[in-house]
mmCIF file of C-alpha atoms in Angstrom:
data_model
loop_
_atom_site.group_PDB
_atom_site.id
_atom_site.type_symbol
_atom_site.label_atom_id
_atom_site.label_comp_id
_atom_site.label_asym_id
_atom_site.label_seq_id
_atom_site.Cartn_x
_atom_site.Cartn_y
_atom_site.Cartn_z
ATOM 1 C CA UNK A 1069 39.821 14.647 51.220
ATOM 2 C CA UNK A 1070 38.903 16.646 54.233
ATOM 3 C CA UNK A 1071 35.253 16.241 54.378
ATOM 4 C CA UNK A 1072 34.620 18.352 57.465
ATOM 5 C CA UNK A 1073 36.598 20.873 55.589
ATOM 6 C CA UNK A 1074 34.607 20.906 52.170
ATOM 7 C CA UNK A 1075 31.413 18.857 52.905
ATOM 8 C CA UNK A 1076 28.402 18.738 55.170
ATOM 9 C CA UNK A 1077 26.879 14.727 55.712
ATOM 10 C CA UNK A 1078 23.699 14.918 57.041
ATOM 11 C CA UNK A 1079 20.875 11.876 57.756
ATOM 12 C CA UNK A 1080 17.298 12.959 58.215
ATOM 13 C CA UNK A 1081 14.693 10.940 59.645
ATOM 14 C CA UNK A 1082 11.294 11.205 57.779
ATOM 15 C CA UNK A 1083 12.592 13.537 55.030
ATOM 16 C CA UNK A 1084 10.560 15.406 52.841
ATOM 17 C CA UNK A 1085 11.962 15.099 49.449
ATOM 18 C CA UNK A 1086 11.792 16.032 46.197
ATOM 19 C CA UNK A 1087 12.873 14.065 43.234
ATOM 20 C CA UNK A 1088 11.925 13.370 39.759
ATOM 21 C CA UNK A 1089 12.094 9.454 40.855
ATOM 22 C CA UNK A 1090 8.572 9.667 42.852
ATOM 23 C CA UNK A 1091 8.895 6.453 44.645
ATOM 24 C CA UNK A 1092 11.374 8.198 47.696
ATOM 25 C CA UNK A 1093 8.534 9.536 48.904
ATOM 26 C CA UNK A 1094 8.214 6.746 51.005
ATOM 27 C CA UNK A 1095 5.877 5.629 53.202
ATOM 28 C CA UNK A 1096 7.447 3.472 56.146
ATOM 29 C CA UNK A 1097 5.662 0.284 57.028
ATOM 30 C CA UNK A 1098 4.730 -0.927 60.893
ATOM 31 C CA UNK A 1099 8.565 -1.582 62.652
ATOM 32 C CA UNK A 1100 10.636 0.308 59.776
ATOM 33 C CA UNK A 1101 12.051 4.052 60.027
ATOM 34 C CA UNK A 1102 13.074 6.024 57.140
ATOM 35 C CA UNK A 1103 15.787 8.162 56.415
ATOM 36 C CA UNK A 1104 17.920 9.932 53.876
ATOM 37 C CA UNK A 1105 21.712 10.770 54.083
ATOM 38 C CA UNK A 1106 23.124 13.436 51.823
ATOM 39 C CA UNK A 1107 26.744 14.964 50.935
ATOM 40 C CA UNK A 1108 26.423 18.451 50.221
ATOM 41 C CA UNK A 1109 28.917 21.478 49.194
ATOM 42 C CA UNK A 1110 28.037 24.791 49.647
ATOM 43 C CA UNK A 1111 24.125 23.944 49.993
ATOM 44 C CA UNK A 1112 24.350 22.084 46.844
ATOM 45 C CA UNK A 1113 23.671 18.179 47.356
ATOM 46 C CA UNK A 1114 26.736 15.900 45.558
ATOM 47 C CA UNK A 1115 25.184 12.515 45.957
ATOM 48 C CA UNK A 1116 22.237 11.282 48.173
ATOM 49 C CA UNK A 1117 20.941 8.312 49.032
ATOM 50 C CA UNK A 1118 17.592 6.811 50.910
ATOM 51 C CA UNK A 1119 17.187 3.801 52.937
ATOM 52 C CA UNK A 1120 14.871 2.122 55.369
ATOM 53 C CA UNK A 1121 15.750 0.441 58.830
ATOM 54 C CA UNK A 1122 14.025 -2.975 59.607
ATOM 55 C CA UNK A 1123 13.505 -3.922 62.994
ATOM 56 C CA UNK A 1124 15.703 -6.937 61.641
ATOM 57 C CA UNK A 1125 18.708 -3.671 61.842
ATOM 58 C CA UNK A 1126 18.569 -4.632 58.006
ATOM 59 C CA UNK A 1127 19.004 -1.387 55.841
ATOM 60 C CA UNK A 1128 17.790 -1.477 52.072
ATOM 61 C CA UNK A 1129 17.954 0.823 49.780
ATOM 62 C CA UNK A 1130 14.721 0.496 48.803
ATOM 63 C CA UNK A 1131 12.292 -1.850 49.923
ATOM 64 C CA UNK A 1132 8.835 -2.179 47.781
ATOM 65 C CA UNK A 1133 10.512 -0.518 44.820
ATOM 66 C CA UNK A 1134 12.148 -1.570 41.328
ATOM 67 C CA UNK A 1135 15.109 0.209 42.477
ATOM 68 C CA UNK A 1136 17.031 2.506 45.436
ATOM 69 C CA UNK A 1137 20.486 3.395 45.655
ATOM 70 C CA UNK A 1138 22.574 6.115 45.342
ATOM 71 C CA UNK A 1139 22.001 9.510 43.304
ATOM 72 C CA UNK A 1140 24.649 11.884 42.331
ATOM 73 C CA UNK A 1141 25.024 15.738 40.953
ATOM 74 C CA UNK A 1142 26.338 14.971 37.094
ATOM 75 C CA UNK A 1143 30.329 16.181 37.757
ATOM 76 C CA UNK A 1144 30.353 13.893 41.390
ATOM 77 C CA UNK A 1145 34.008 13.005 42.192
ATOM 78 C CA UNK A 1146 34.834 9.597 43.286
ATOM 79 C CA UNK A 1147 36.081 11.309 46.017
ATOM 80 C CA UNK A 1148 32.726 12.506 47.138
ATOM 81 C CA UNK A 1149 31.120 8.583 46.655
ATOM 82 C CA UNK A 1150 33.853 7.518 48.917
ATOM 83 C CA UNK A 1151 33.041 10.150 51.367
ATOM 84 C CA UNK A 1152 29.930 9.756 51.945
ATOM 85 C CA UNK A 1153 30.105 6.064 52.297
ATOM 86 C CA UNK A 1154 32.748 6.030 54.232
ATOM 87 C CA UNK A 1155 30.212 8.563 56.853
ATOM 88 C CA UNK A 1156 27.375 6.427 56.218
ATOM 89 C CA UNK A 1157 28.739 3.330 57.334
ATOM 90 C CA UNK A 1158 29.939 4.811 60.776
ATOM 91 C CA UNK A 1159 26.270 6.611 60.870
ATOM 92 C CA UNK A 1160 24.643 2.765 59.744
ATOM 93 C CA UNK A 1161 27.169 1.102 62.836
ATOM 94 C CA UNK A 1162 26.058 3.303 65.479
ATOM 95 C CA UNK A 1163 22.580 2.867 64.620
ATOM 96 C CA UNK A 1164 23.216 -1.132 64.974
ATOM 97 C CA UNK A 1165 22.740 -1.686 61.601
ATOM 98 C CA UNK A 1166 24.318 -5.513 60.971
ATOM 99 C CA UNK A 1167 23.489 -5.591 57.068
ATOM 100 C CA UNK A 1168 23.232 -2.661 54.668
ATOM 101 C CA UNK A 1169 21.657 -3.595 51.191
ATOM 102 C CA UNK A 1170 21.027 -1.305 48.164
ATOM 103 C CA UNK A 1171 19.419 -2.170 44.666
ATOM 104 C CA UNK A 1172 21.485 0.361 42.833
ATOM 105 C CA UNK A 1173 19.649 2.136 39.943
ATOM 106 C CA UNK A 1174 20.765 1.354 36.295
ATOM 107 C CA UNK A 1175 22.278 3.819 33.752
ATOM 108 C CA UNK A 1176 19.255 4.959 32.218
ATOM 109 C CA UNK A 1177 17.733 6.148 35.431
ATOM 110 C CA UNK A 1178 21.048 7.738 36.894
ATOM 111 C CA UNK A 1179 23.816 8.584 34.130
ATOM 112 C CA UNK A 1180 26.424 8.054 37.152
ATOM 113 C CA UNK A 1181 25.312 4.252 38.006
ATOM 114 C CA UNK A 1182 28.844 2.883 36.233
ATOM 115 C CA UNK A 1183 31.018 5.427 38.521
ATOM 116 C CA UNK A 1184 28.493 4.253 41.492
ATOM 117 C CA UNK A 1185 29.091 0.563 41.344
ATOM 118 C CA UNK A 1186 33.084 1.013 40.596
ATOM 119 C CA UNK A 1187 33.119 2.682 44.021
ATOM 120 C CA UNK A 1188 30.606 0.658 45.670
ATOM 121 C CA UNK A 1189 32.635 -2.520 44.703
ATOM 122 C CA UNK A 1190 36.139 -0.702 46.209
ATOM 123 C CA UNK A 1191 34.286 0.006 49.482
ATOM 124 C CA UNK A 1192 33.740 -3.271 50.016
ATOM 125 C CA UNK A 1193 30.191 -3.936 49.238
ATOM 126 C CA UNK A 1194 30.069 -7.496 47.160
ATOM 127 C CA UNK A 1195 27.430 -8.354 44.773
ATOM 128 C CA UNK A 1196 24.793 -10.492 45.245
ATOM 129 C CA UNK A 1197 22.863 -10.206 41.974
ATOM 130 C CA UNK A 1198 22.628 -9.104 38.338
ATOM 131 C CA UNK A 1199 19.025 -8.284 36.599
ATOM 132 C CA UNK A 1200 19.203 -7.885 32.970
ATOM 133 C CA UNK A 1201 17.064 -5.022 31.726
ATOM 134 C CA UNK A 1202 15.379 -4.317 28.338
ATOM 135 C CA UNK A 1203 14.707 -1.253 27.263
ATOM 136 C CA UNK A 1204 13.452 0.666 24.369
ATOM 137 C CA UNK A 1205 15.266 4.323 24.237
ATOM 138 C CA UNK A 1206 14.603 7.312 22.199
ATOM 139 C CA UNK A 1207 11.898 9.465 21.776
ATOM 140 C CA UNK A 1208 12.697 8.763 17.478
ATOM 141 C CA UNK A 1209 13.192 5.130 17.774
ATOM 142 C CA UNK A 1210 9.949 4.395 20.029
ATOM 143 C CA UNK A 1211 7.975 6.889 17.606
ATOM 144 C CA UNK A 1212 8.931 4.934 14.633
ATOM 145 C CA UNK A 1213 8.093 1.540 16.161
ATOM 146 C CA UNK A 1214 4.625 2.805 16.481
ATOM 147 C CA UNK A 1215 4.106 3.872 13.119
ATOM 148 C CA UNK A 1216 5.551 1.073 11.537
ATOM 149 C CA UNK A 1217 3.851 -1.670 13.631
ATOM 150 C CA UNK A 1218 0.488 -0.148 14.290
ATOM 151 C CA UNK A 1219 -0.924 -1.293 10.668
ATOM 152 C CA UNK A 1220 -0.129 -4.741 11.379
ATOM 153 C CA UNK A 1221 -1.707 -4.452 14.787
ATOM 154 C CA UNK A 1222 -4.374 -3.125 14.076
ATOM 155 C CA UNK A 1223 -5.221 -5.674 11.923
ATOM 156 C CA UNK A 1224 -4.624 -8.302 14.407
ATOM 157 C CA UNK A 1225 -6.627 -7.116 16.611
ATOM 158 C CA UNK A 1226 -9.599 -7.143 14.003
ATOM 159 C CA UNK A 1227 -8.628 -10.802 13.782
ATOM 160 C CA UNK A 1228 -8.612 -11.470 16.860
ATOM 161 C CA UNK A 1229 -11.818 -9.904 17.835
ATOM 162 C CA UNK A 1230 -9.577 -7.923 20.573
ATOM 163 C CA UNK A 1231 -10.297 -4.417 22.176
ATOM 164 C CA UNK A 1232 -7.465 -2.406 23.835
ATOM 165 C CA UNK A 1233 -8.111 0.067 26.596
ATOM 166 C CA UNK A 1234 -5.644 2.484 28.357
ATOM 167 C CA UNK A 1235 -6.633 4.505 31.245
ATOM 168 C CA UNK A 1236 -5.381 5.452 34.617
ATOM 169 C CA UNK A 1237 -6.238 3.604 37.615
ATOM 170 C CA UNK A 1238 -9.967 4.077 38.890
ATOM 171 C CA UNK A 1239 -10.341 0.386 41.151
ATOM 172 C CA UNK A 1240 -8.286 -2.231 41.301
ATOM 173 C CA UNK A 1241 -10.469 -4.911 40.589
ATOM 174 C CA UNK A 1242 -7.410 -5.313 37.879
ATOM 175 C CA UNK A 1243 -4.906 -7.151 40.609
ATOM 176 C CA UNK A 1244 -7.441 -10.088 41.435
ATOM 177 C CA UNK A 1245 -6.776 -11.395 37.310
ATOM 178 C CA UNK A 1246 -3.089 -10.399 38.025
ATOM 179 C CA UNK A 1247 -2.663 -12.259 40.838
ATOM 180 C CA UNK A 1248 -4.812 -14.930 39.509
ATOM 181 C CA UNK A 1249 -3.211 -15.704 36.423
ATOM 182 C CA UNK A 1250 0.279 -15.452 37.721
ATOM 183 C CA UNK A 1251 -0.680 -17.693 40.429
ATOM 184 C CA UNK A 1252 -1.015 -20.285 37.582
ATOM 185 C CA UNK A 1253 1.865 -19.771 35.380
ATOM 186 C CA UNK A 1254 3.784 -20.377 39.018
ATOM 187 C CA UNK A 1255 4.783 -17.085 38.959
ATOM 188 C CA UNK A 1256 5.335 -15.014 42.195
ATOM 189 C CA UNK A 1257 3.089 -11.874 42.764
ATOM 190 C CA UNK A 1258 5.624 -10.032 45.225
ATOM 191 C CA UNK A 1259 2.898 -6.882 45.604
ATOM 192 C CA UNK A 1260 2.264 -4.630 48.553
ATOM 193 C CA UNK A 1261 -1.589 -3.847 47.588
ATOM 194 C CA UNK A 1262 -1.564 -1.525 50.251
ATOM 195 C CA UNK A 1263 1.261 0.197 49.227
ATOM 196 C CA UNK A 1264 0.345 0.350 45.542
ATOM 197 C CA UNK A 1265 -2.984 1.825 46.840
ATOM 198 C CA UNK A 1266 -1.208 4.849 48.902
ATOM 199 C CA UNK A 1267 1.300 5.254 45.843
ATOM 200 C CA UNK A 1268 -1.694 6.023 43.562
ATOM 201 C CA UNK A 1269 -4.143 8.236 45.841
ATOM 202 C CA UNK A 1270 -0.811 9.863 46.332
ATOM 203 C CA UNK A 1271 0.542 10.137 42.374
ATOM 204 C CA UNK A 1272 -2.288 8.917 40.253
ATOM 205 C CA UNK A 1273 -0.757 11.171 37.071
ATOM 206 C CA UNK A 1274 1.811 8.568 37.295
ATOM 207 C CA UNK A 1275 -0.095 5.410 36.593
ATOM 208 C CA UNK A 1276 -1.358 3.597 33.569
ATOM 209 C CA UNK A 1277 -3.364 0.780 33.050
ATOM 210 C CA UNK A 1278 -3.121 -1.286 30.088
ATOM 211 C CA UNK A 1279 -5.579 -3.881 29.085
ATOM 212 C CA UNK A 1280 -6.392 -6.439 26.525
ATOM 213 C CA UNK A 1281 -10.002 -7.355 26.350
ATOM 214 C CA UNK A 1282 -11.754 -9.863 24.557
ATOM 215 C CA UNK A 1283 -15.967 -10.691 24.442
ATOM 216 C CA UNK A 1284 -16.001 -7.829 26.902
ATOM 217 C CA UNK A 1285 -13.587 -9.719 29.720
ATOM 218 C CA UNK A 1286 -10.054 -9.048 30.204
ATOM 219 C CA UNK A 1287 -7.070 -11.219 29.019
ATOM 220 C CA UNK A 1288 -4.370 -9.667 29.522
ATOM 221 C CA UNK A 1289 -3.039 -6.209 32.061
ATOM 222 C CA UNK A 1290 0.231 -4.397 32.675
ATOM 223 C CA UNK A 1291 -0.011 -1.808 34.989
ATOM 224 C CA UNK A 1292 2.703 0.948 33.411
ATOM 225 C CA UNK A 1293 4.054 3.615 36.093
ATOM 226 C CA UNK A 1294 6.128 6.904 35.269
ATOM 227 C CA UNK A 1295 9.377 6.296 37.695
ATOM 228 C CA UNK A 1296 10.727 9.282 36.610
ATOM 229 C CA UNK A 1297 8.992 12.186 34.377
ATOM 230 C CA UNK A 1298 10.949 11.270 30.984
ATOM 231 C CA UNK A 1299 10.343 7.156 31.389
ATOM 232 C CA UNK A 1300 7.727 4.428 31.383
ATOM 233 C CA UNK A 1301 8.195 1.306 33.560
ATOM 234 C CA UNK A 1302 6.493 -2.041 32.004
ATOM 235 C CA UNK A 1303 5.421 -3.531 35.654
ATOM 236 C CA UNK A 1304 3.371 -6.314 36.438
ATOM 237 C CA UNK A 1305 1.978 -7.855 33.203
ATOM 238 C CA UNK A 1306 -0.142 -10.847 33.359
ATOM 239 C CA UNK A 1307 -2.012 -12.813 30.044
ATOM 240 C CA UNK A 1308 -5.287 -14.907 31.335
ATOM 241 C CA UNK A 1309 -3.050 -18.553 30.366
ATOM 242 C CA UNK A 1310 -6.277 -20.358 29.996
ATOM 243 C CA UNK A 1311 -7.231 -17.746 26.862
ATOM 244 C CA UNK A 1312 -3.729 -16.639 25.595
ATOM 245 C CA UNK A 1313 -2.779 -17.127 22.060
ATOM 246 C CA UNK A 1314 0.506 -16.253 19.528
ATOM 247 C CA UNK A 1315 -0.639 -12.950 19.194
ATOM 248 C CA UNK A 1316 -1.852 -11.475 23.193
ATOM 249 C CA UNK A 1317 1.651 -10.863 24.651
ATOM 250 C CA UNK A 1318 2.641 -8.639 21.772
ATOM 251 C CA UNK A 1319 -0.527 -6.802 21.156
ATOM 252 C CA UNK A 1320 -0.009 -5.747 25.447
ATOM 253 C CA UNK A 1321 3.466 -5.016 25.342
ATOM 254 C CA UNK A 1322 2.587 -2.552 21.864
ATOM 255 C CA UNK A 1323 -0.098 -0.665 23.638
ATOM 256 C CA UNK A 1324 2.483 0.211 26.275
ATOM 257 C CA UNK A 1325 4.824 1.337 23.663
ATOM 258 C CA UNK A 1326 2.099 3.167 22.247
ATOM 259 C CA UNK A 1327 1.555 4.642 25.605
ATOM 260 C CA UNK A 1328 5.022 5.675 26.113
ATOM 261 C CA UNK A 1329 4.933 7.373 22.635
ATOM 262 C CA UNK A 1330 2.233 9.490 23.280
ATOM 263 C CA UNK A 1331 3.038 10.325 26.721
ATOM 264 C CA UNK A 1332 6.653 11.628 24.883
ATOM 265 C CA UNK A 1333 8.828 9.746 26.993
ATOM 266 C CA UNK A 1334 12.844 9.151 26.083
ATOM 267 C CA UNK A 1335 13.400 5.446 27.192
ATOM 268 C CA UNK A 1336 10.531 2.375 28.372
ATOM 269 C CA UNK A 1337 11.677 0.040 30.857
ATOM 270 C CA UNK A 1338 10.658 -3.303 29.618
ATOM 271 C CA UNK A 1339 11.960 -4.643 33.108
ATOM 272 C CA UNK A 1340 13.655 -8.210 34.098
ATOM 273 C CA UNK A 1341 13.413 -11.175 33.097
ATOM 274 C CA UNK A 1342 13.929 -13.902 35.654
ATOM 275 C CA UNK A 1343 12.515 -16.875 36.221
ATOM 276 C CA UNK A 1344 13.002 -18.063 40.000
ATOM 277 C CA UNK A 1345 16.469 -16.534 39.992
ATOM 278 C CA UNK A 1346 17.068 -17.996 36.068
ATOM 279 C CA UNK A 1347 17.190 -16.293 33.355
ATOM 280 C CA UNK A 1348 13.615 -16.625 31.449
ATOM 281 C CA UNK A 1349 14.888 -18.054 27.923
ATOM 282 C CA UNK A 1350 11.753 -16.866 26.296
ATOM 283 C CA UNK A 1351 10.989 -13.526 27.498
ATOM 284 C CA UNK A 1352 14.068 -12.614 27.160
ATOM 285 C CA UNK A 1353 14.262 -13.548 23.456
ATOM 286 C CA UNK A 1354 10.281 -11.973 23.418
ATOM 287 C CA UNK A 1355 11.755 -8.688 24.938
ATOM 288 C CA UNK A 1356 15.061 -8.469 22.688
ATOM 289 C CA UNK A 1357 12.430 -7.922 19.598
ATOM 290 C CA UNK A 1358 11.824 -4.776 21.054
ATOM 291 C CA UNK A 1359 14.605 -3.352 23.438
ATOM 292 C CA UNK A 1360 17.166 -1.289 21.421
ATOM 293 C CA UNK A 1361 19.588 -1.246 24.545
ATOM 294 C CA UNK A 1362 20.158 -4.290 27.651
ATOM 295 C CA UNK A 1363 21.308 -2.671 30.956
ATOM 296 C CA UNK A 1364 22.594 -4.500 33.931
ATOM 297 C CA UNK A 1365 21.119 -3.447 37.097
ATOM 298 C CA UNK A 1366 23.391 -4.670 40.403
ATOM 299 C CA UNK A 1367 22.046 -5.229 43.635
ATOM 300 C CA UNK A 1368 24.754 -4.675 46.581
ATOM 301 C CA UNK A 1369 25.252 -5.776 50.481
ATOM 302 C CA UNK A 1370 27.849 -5.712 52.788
ATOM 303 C CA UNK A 1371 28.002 -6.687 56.287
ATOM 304 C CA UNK A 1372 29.071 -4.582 59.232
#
């Protein structure tokens, strides 16, 4: 393929972009630059990608986020993957970049992931790790999960003497419990508050909080955010382990559902499930009694 022929490869420091996945509008930390490289044909962008430089000359694609990688127009070639690649590198080399790493989105986010990774592999990226995700997908199936659960639920939560409350983010007094109760399952809490702040003073349409309460104190939060417009991504839960019981993990993870339902969403992102890089037996085998689909997601490097 001649690319200078049929393409135009651009990188732009600092770009201003605009894209139903919210989180490239990034906001570059002290000693990192940001940029965004893009194959275009005739004004009309094929694939695109953003990434941030460390001052380690480490480039990830993306830092702070569930996911990066590369995004492509719906008829992309594997022509035009290889292309811009094959540019970005020699862009990536002059710049001194030693290590370029990208968390590459899965197939629910970016209908072209499969083609992505094919390519990725043949360019000689090599894989450094695979995170199984559950999800729950359909607008039909989700809806019908509510109705049929919610008469049980409710009824546990009479039970249980719990209360349920879904709002959007007004302090975050929340990530003290999160961080809190995490802290004593021995479970990391890998958070950039400041980060998370900016992100919601920037988008707050885009963020939920869910929370179980009981005798008027919280037991258990999952802070839900809206990756993309048509999605819901289950982030962050935590259960108070001191007050948990049978029931508290499932009454959370069906308000979110709930939430998704009403917000009319097609898929929820139940996330990973790994346990100091092992597989968490059993939430994995708590998520598969809701997910309807498991998606790998593949995170890539190669060195230059």
């Amino acid at each position: 393929m001649n690319i200078a022929k049929n393409y135009e490869f651009i990188i732009q420091e600092n770009p201003e972009i605009e894209h139903p996945y919210f989180l490239l509008d990034y906001q570059s930390g002290a000693g990192e630059r940001y940029y965004m490289a893009k194959l275009s044909k005739k004004a009309k962008v094929k694939v695109m990608i953003t990434f941030v430089i460390g001052e380690d000359k480490v480039a990830y694609s993306l830092p702070n986020a569930p996911f990066g990688g590369f995004w492509a127009d719906k008829k992309v070639s594997t022509e035009s993957l290889v292309s811009i690649m094959e540019e970005l590198f020699r862009e990536l080399k002059i710049m001194g970049v030693k290590t370029f790493k990208v968390n590459q989105s899965t197939i629910l986010y970016e209908e072209n992931s499969p083609l992505i990774n094919y390519v990725m592999d043949s360019q000689g990226f090599a894989l450094k790790k695979i995170l199984l995700h559950h999800y729950m997908v359909d607008r039909k199936f989700i809806k019908g999960y509510v109705q049929a659960k919610a008469p049980k639920h409710k009824k546990k939560l009479k039970k249980l003497e719990y209360l349920t409350e879904v709002s959007g983010i007004k302090t975050f007094n929340f990530l003290k419990n999160i961080k809190k109760w995490r802290s004593q399952r021995g479970h990391d809490y890998k958070l950039s508050e400041e980060r998370l702040i900016h992100q919601v003073a920037a988008y707050p349409e885009r963020y939920h909080l869910v929370s179980v309460m009981q005798d008027a104190e919280p037991l258990a939060h999952a802070l839900c955010v809206r990756l993309t417009p048509n999605s819901l991504y289950y982030f962050l839960p935590a259960i108070d382990p001191q007050r948990q019981q049978s029931y508290t993990g499932e009454a959370l993870l069906f308000e979110v559902v709930r939430l998704g339902e009403s917000l009319g969403v097609d898929f929820i992102d139940l996330g990973s499930s790994d346990l100091e890089n092992q597989p968490n037996h059993n939430l994995i085998r708590f998520k598969n009694k809701y997910a309807n689909q498991r998606v790998n997601k593949y995170n890539w490097e190669i060195e230059f």
